[in-house]
Amino acid sequence: MNQKLKETFREITELNCDEKFYKSYFEASKSQDTLEQFLADIDKEDAIRRHLVIPDLLPNIISYYMDDDEYFSENDGRNIFISRHNRYTPGFTHKHNFFEIVYVYSGKCVQNIGRERLCFQRGDFIFIAPGVFHNIEVSNDNTTVFNILLKKATFYQMFTPLMKQNDIVSEFFSEGLYNSQHINYLIFHTGATGKANIQKHMIQLYQEHLFHDACSDQIMIGMMTMLVGLITRYYLSTVESSLTDNKRQEPDHFMVLNYIQLNLNTVTLTEVAKHFGFSVSYCSRLIKASTGLSFNEWKSALRMRRAERMLLNTNKTVAVISEELGYMNPETFIRSFKKFTQMTPTQYRKQIDIQKPEKCDTDMPSL
């Protein structure tokens, strides 16, 4: 076994430092007393920097809507992002504007997609369409789940041939690309073993992601195209799908929070209430009950989280970021950012790379 392969398997099997934190959080949550003590001992500044998902302490840094900027930096030119889902991460419901593929490499997990709660096991591939609310729960050491995220443009380039078929796979991909979604997900059950040796291909793909170089993105697009081709060739008979009305799946609070995120720069509480036909007081209570924060606090937290991504993933100046986030002047933005992170935007941009712990997936949250 070569060194890269050894490192890949070690990365897959060993708990990283974020997972160790989440496991302790999971265990502490079994008792109110131990949970309160655990939360009291958390370094909030460190948790914010690492984008840890802690609903009981930091609900304001959890994003309910994720777009391409969250994972695809304009500086590195990647079109495919692969992560190993951090075990024990608290399930947080969210959606995004790109396709996600979930692969259960080993063990078992639970995924909530829309209003359905589904159990998956080794060998299952789950294709989730853009705009569909979902979360995942992995609550043991022995389960390994991969998330594969694809830009819409890349997905179109890779899977146009599949859309020419007259089957449910073609319908799913076509609807997702043209925003007319009725099928929320597809599931392929490839099993623990099989003709196509899916596990081997998945490891090779993840290894290419871990040891990324100038040629990796092109290679990964080719590998991903082949992988999906093998799945549809050998396992089409195992496919399951959901034919549901998405409008019935989005509870009021998700719709409201999503609307705020999509219109973050200019949105007001009055506008949100009017859009959904709510009273201002009901809308305010709904946001407070869902996030633990007032409308203004929630809006500010979302702005700060978006600012962090822009500071990390772009070369835009502080003044430009301030303007794009809807601030009247950079000084107001800088004060708000420092209150949220205890650093100025310039300090944050300079220090974040130095402060990242080794072997931790701290660049972005798991899905």
Coordinates of C-alpha atoms in Angstrom, one line a residue:
M1 CA 0.0 0.0 0.0
N2 CA 1.5 3.4 -1.0
Q3 CA 1.9 6.2 1.4
K4 CA -0.9 8.4 0.0
L5 CA -3.3 5.5 0.2
K6 CA -2.3 4.8 3.8
E7 CA -2.9 8.5 4.7
T8 CA -6.3 8.4 2.9
F9 CA -7.4 5.4 5.0
R10 CA -6.1 6.9 8.2
E11 CA -8.1 10.1 7.4
I12 CA -11.2 8.1 6.8
T13 CA -11.0 5.9 9.9
E14 CA -9.6 8.1 12.7
L15 CA -11.7 10.7 14.5
N16 CA -10.4 14.2 13.8
C17 CA -10.4 16.9 16.4
D18 CA -13.8 18.3 15.4
E19 CA -15.3 14.8 15.6
K20 CA -13.9 14.3 19.1
F21 CA -15.6 17.6 20.1
Y22 CA -18.9 16.5 18.5
K23 CA -18.7 13.1 20.2
S24 CA -18.2 14.7 23.6
Y25 CA -21.1 17.1 22.8
F26 CA -23.3 14.0 21.8
E27 CA -22.5 12.2 25.0
A28 CA -23.0 15.4 27.2
S29 CA -26.4 15.9 25.6
K30 CA -27.8 12.8 27.2
S31 CA -28.1 14.7 30.5
Q32 CA -29.1 18.3 31.1
D33 CA -26.6 18.8 33.9
T34 CA -23.6 17.4 31.8
L35 CA -24.8 19.4 28.8
E36 CA -24.9 22.7 30.7
Q37 CA -21.4 22.1 32.1
F38 CA -20.1 21.1 28.6
L39 CA -21.5 24.2 27.0
A40 CA -20.1 26.4 29.8
D41 CA -16.5 25.1 29.1
I42 CA -16.6 25.8 25.4
D43 CA -14.2 28.5 24.0
K44 CA -16.7 30.5 21.9
E45 CA -14.1 32.3 19.9
D46 CA -12.4 29.0 18.9
A47 CA -15.8 27.4 18.1
I48 CA -16.8 30.3 15.8
R49 CA -13.4 30.2 14.1
R50 CA -13.8 26.5 13.4
H51 CA -17.4 26.9 12.3
L52 CA -18.5 24.2 14.8
V53 CA -22.2 23.4 14.8
I54 CA -23.5 23.9 18.3
P55 CA -27.2 24.6 18.2
D56 CA -27.5 24.9 22.0
L57 CA -24.8 27.6 22.2
L58 CA -24.2 29.2 18.7
P59 CA -27.4 28.9 16.6
N60 CA -26.4 32.1 14.8
I61 CA -23.5 30.6 12.9
I62 CA -25.6 27.7 11.4
S63 CA -26.5 28.4 7.8
Y64 CA -29.8 27.2 6.5
Y65 CA -29.0 28.0 2.9
M66 CA -25.7 27.4 1.2
D67 CA -24.6 28.6 -2.2
D68 CA -21.6 27.9 -4.4
D69 CA -19.4 30.5 -2.4
E70 CA -19.6 28.3 0.7
Y71 CA -17.5 25.5 -1.0
F72 CA -16.2 26.7 -4.3
S73 CA -13.6 29.5 -3.9
E74 CA -13.0 31.7 -7.0
N75 CA -9.3 31.4 -6.1
D76 CA -8.8 27.6 -6.4
G77 CA -11.0 26.9 -9.5
R78 CA -12.5 23.7 -8.1
N79 CA -15.7 22.4 -9.6
I80 CA -16.1 19.3 -7.3
F81 CA -15.8 19.4 -3.5
I82 CA -15.6 16.2 -1.5
S83 CA -15.7 15.9 2.3
R84 CA -16.0 13.1 4.8
H85 CA -19.0 14.0 6.9
N86 CA -17.8 14.6 10.5
R87 CA -19.3 11.9 12.7
Y88 CA -21.5 13.0 15.6
T89 CA -22.2 16.4 14.0
P90 CA -25.6 17.6 15.2
G91 CA -28.1 17.3 12.4
F92 CA -28.9 20.8 11.0
T93 CA -31.5 21.2 8.3
H94 CA -30.4 23.2 5.3
K95 CA -30.5 23.3 1.5
H96 CA -28.2 24.6 -1.3
N97 CA -28.3 25.7 -4.9
F98 CA -26.2 22.8 -6.2
F99 CA -26.5 19.0 -6.4
E100 CA -25.2 16.9 -3.5
I101 CA -24.3 13.2 -3.6
V102 CA -24.0 11.3 -0.4
Y103 CA -22.2 8.0 -0.3
V104 CA -22.2 5.6 2.7
Y105 CA -18.8 4.0 2.5
S106 CA -19.3 2.0 5.7
G107 CA -21.7 1.6 8.5
K108 CA -25.2 3.1 8.8
C109 CA -26.7 6.6 9.0
V110 CA -30.0 8.4 9.0
Q111 CA -30.9 11.2 6.7
N112 CA -34.0 13.5 6.8
I113 CA -34.9 14.7 3.3
G114 CA -37.9 17.0 3.2
R115 CA -40.4 15.4 5.7
E116 CA -39.0 11.8 5.1
R117 CA -36.7 10.1 7.6
L118 CA -34.6 7.5 5.8
C119 CA -32.1 4.9 7.0
F120 CA -29.1 4.2 4.8
Q121 CA -26.3 1.5 4.9
R122 CA -23.0 0.7 3.3
G123 CA -23.0 1.1 -0.5
D124 CA -26.0 3.5 -0.7
F125 CA -25.6 6.5 -3.0
I126 CA -28.1 9.4 -2.4
F127 CA -28.5 12.1 -5.0
I128 CA -30.1 15.2 -3.5
A129 CA -31.6 17.9 -5.8
P130 CA -30.9 21.6 -5.4
G131 CA -33.3 23.4 -3.1
V132 CA -34.4 20.4 -1.0
F133 CA -34.1 20.7 2.8
H134 CA -32.2 17.8 4.4
N135 CA -29.9 16.9 7.2
I136 CA -27.8 13.8 8.2
E137 CA -27.1 12.0 11.4
V138 CA -24.0 9.9 12.0
S139 CA -23.9 8.7 15.6
N140 CA -21.1 6.1 15.8
D141 CA -17.4 5.7 15.2
N142 CA -17.7 3.0 12.5
T143 CA -19.7 4.9 9.9
T144 CA -18.0 6.8 7.1
V145 CA -20.1 9.0 4.9
F146 CA -18.8 11.1 2.0
N147 CA -20.4 14.3 0.7
I148 CA -19.8 15.1 -3.0
L149 CA -20.8 18.6 -4.1
L150 CA -20.9 19.7 -7.7
K151 CA -21.4 23.2 -9.2
K152 CA -24.5 23.3 -11.4
A153 CA -22.5 24.2 -14.5
T154 CA -20.2 21.2 -13.9
F155 CA -23.1 18.9 -13.3
Y156 CA -24.7 20.0 -16.6
Q157 CA -21.4 19.4 -18.4
M158 CA -20.9 15.9 -16.9
F159 CA -24.4 14.5 -17.0
T160 CA -26.0 15.9 -20.2
P161 CA -25.8 12.4 -21.8
L162 CA -27.9 10.9 -18.9
M163 CA -30.7 13.4 -19.6
K164 CA -31.3 11.9 -23.0
Q165 CA -32.6 8.7 -21.5
N166 CA -36.3 8.2 -20.9
D167 CA -36.2 7.2 -17.3
I168 CA -36.4 8.6 -13.7
V169 CA -32.7 9.4 -13.6
S170 CA -33.0 11.6 -16.7
E171 CA -36.1 13.3 -15.2
F172 CA -34.3 13.9 -11.9
F173 CA -31.2 15.6 -13.4
S174 CA -33.3 17.6 -15.9
E175 CA -35.6 19.0 -13.3
G176 CA -32.7 19.9 -10.9
L177 CA -30.9 21.8 -13.6
Y178 CA -34.0 23.7 -14.8
N179 CA -35.5 24.4 -11.4
S180 CA -38.7 22.5 -11.8
Q181 CA -38.0 19.9 -9.1
H182 CA -40.6 17.3 -8.3
I183 CA -38.1 14.5 -7.4
N184 CA -36.2 15.4 -4.2
Y185 CA -33.8 12.5 -4.3
L186 CA -32.6 9.3 -6.0
I187 CA -31.1 6.4 -4.0
F188 CA -29.0 3.7 -5.6
H189 CA -28.3 0.6 -3.4
T190 CA -24.9 -0.6 -4.6
G191 CA -24.3 -2.9 -1.6
A192 CA -21.0 -3.8 0.1
T193 CA -19.6 -5.5 -3.0
G194 CA -20.5 -5.6 -6.6
K195 CA -19.4 -5.7 -10.2
A196 CA -18.3 -2.1 -10.4
N197 CA -16.2 -2.1 -7.3
I198 CA -17.7 1.3 -6.3
Q199 CA -15.8 1.5 -3.0
K200 CA -12.4 1.4 -4.8
H201 CA -13.5 4.2 -7.2
M202 CA -14.7 6.3 -4.3
I203 CA -11.4 6.0 -2.5
Q204 CA -9.5 6.9 -5.6
L205 CA -11.7 10.0 -6.0
Y206 CA -11.3 11.0 -2.4
Q207 CA -7.5 10.5 -2.5
E208 CA -7.4 12.8 -5.6
H209 CA -9.3 15.4 -3.6
L210 CA -7.0 15.1 -0.5
F211 CA -3.8 15.4 -2.6
H212 CA -5.0 18.1 -4.9
D213 CA -2.7 19.5 -7.6
A214 CA -3.1 21.5 -10.8
C215 CA -4.5 18.5 -12.7
S216 CA -6.8 17.1 -10.0
D217 CA -10.0 19.0 -10.9
Q218 CA -9.9 17.7 -14.5
I219 CA -9.1 14.2 -13.3
M220 CA -11.9 14.3 -10.7
I221 CA -14.5 15.3 -13.3
G222 CA -13.6 12.3 -15.4
M223 CA -13.6 10.0 -12.4
M224 CA -16.9 11.3 -11.2
T225 CA -18.5 10.9 -14.7
M226 CA -17.3 7.3 -14.8
L227 CA -18.5 6.6 -11.3
V228 CA -22.0 7.8 -12.0
G229 CA -22.0 5.9 -15.3
L230 CA -21.1 2.7 -13.5
I231 CA -23.8 3.2 -10.9
T232 CA -26.5 3.8 -13.5
R233 CA -25.3 0.9 -15.7
Y234 CA -25.2 -1.8 -12.9
Y235 CA -27.6 -0.5 -10.2
L236 CA -30.4 1.2 -12.1
S237 CA -32.8 -1.6 -11.0
T238 CA -32.2 -0.7 -7.3
V239 CA -33.1 3.0 -7.7
E240 CA -35.7 4.6 -5.3
S241 CA -37.0 8.1 -5.6
S242 CA -39.4 10.6 -4.0
L243 CA -42.2 12.2 -6.0
T244 CA -43.5 14.9 -3.7
D245 CA -44.5 18.5 -3.7
N246 CA -41.6 20.5 -2.3
K247 CA -44.0 23.3 -1.2
R248 CA -45.5 21.0 1.4
Q249 CA -42.1 20.1 2.8
E250 CA -40.8 23.5 3.9
P251 CA -42.1 24.5 7.3
D252 CA -42.8 28.2 7.9
H253 CA -39.6 28.8 9.8
F254 CA -37.4 27.3 7.2
M255 CA -39.1 29.4 4.5
V256 CA -38.7 32.6 6.5
L257 CA -35.1 32.0 7.4
N258 CA -34.3 31.1 3.8
Y259 CA -36.0 34.3 2.5
I260 CA -33.9 36.4 4.9
Q261 CA -30.7 34.7 3.6
L262 CA -31.6 35.2 0.0
N263 CA -32.4 38.9 0.5
L264 CA -29.9 39.6 3.2
N265 CA -28.5 43.0 2.0
T266 CA -31.8 44.8 2.0
V267 CA -34.4 42.7 3.9
T268 CA -36.5 44.2 6.8
L269 CA -38.7 42.5 9.3
T270 CA -41.7 44.3 7.8
E271 CA -40.9 43.1 4.3
V272 CA -40.5 39.5 5.5
A273 CA -43.9 39.6 7.3
K274 CA -45.6 41.1 4.2
H275 CA -44.0 38.5 1.9
F276 CA -45.4 35.6 3.9
G277 CA -48.7 37.2 4.9
F278 CA -47.8 37.2 8.6
S279 CA -48.2 40.0 11.1
V280 CA -44.9 41.6 12.1
S281 CA -45.2 40.3 15.7
Y282 CA -45.9 36.7 14.6
C283 CA -42.9 36.9 12.2
S284 CA -40.7 38.2 14.9
R285 CA -41.7 35.4 17.3
L286 CA -41.2 32.8 14.6
I287 CA -37.6 33.9 14.0
K288 CA -36.9 34.1 17.7
A289 CA -38.3 30.6 18.4
S290 CA -36.3 29.2 15.5
T291 CA -32.9 30.8 16.1
G292 CA -32.9 32.1 19.6
L293 CA -32.2 35.5 18.2
S294 CA -34.1 38.6 17.2
F295 CA -34.5 39.5 13.6
N296 CA -31.7 42.1 13.7
E297 CA -29.4 39.7 15.6
W298 CA -30.0 36.9 13.1
K299 CA -29.5 39.2 10.1
S300 CA -26.3 40.5 11.6
A301 CA -25.0 37.0 12.3
L302 CA -25.8 35.9 8.7
R303 CA -23.9 39.0 7.4
M304 CA -20.9 38.2 9.5
R305 CA -20.8 34.6 8.4
R306 CA -21.0 35.7 4.8
A307 CA -18.2 38.2 5.5
E308 CA -16.0 35.4 6.9
R309 CA -16.5 33.4 3.7
M310 CA -15.7 36.3 1.5
L311 CA -12.5 37.1 3.5
L312 CA -11.4 33.5 3.3
N313 CA -12.3 32.7 -0.3
T314 CA -11.9 36.0 -2.2
N315 CA -9.4 38.8 -2.6
K316 CA -12.0 41.5 -2.3
T317 CA -11.1 44.5 -0.1
V318 CA -12.9 45.2 3.1
A319 CA -14.6 48.2 1.5
V320 CA -16.0 46.1 -1.3
I321 CA -17.2 43.3 1.1
S322 CA -18.8 46.0 3.3
E323 CA -20.7 47.4 0.3
E324 CA -21.8 44.0 -1.0
L325 CA -23.2 43.1 2.4
G326 CA -25.3 46.3 2.4
Y327 CA -23.4 48.4 4.9
M328 CA -23.6 52.1 4.5
N329 CA -19.8 52.5 5.2
P330 CA -16.8 50.2 6.0
E331 CA -16.5 51.6 9.5
T332 CA -19.9 50.2 10.6
F333 CA -19.0 46.8 9.0
I334 CA -15.6 46.7 10.8
R335 CA -17.2 47.4 14.2
S336 CA -19.9 44.8 13.7
F337 CA -17.3 42.2 12.5
K338 CA -15.0 42.9 15.4
K339 CA -17.9 42.5 17.9
F340 CA -18.8 39.1 16.3
T341 CA -15.3 37.6 16.0
Q342 CA -13.2 39.7 18.3
M343 CA -11.0 40.6 15.3
T344 CA -11.1 43.2 12.6
P345 CA -11.6 41.8 9.1
T346 CA -8.0 42.4 8.2
Q347 CA -6.8 40.6 11.3
Y348 CA -9.2 37.7 10.6
R349 CA -7.9 37.3 7.0
K350 CA -4.3 37.3 8.2
Q351 CA -4.7 35.0 11.2
I352 CA -7.2 32.4 10.1
D353 CA -4.7 30.2 8.1
I354 CA -2.2 30.3 10.9
Q355 CA -4.7 29.3 13.5
K356 CA -6.3 26.4 11.6
P357 CA -5.7 23.1 13.6
E358 CA -4.0 20.3 11.7
K359 CA -6.2 17.4 10.6
C360 CA -9.4 19.3 11.1
D361 CA -12.0 20.1 8.4
T362 CA -12.3 23.7 9.6
D363 CA -12.7 25.5 6.2
M364 CA -16.4 24.9 6.1
P365 CA -19.2 23.1 7.9
S366 CA -20.1 19.5 7.2
L367 CA -23.4 18.8 5.6

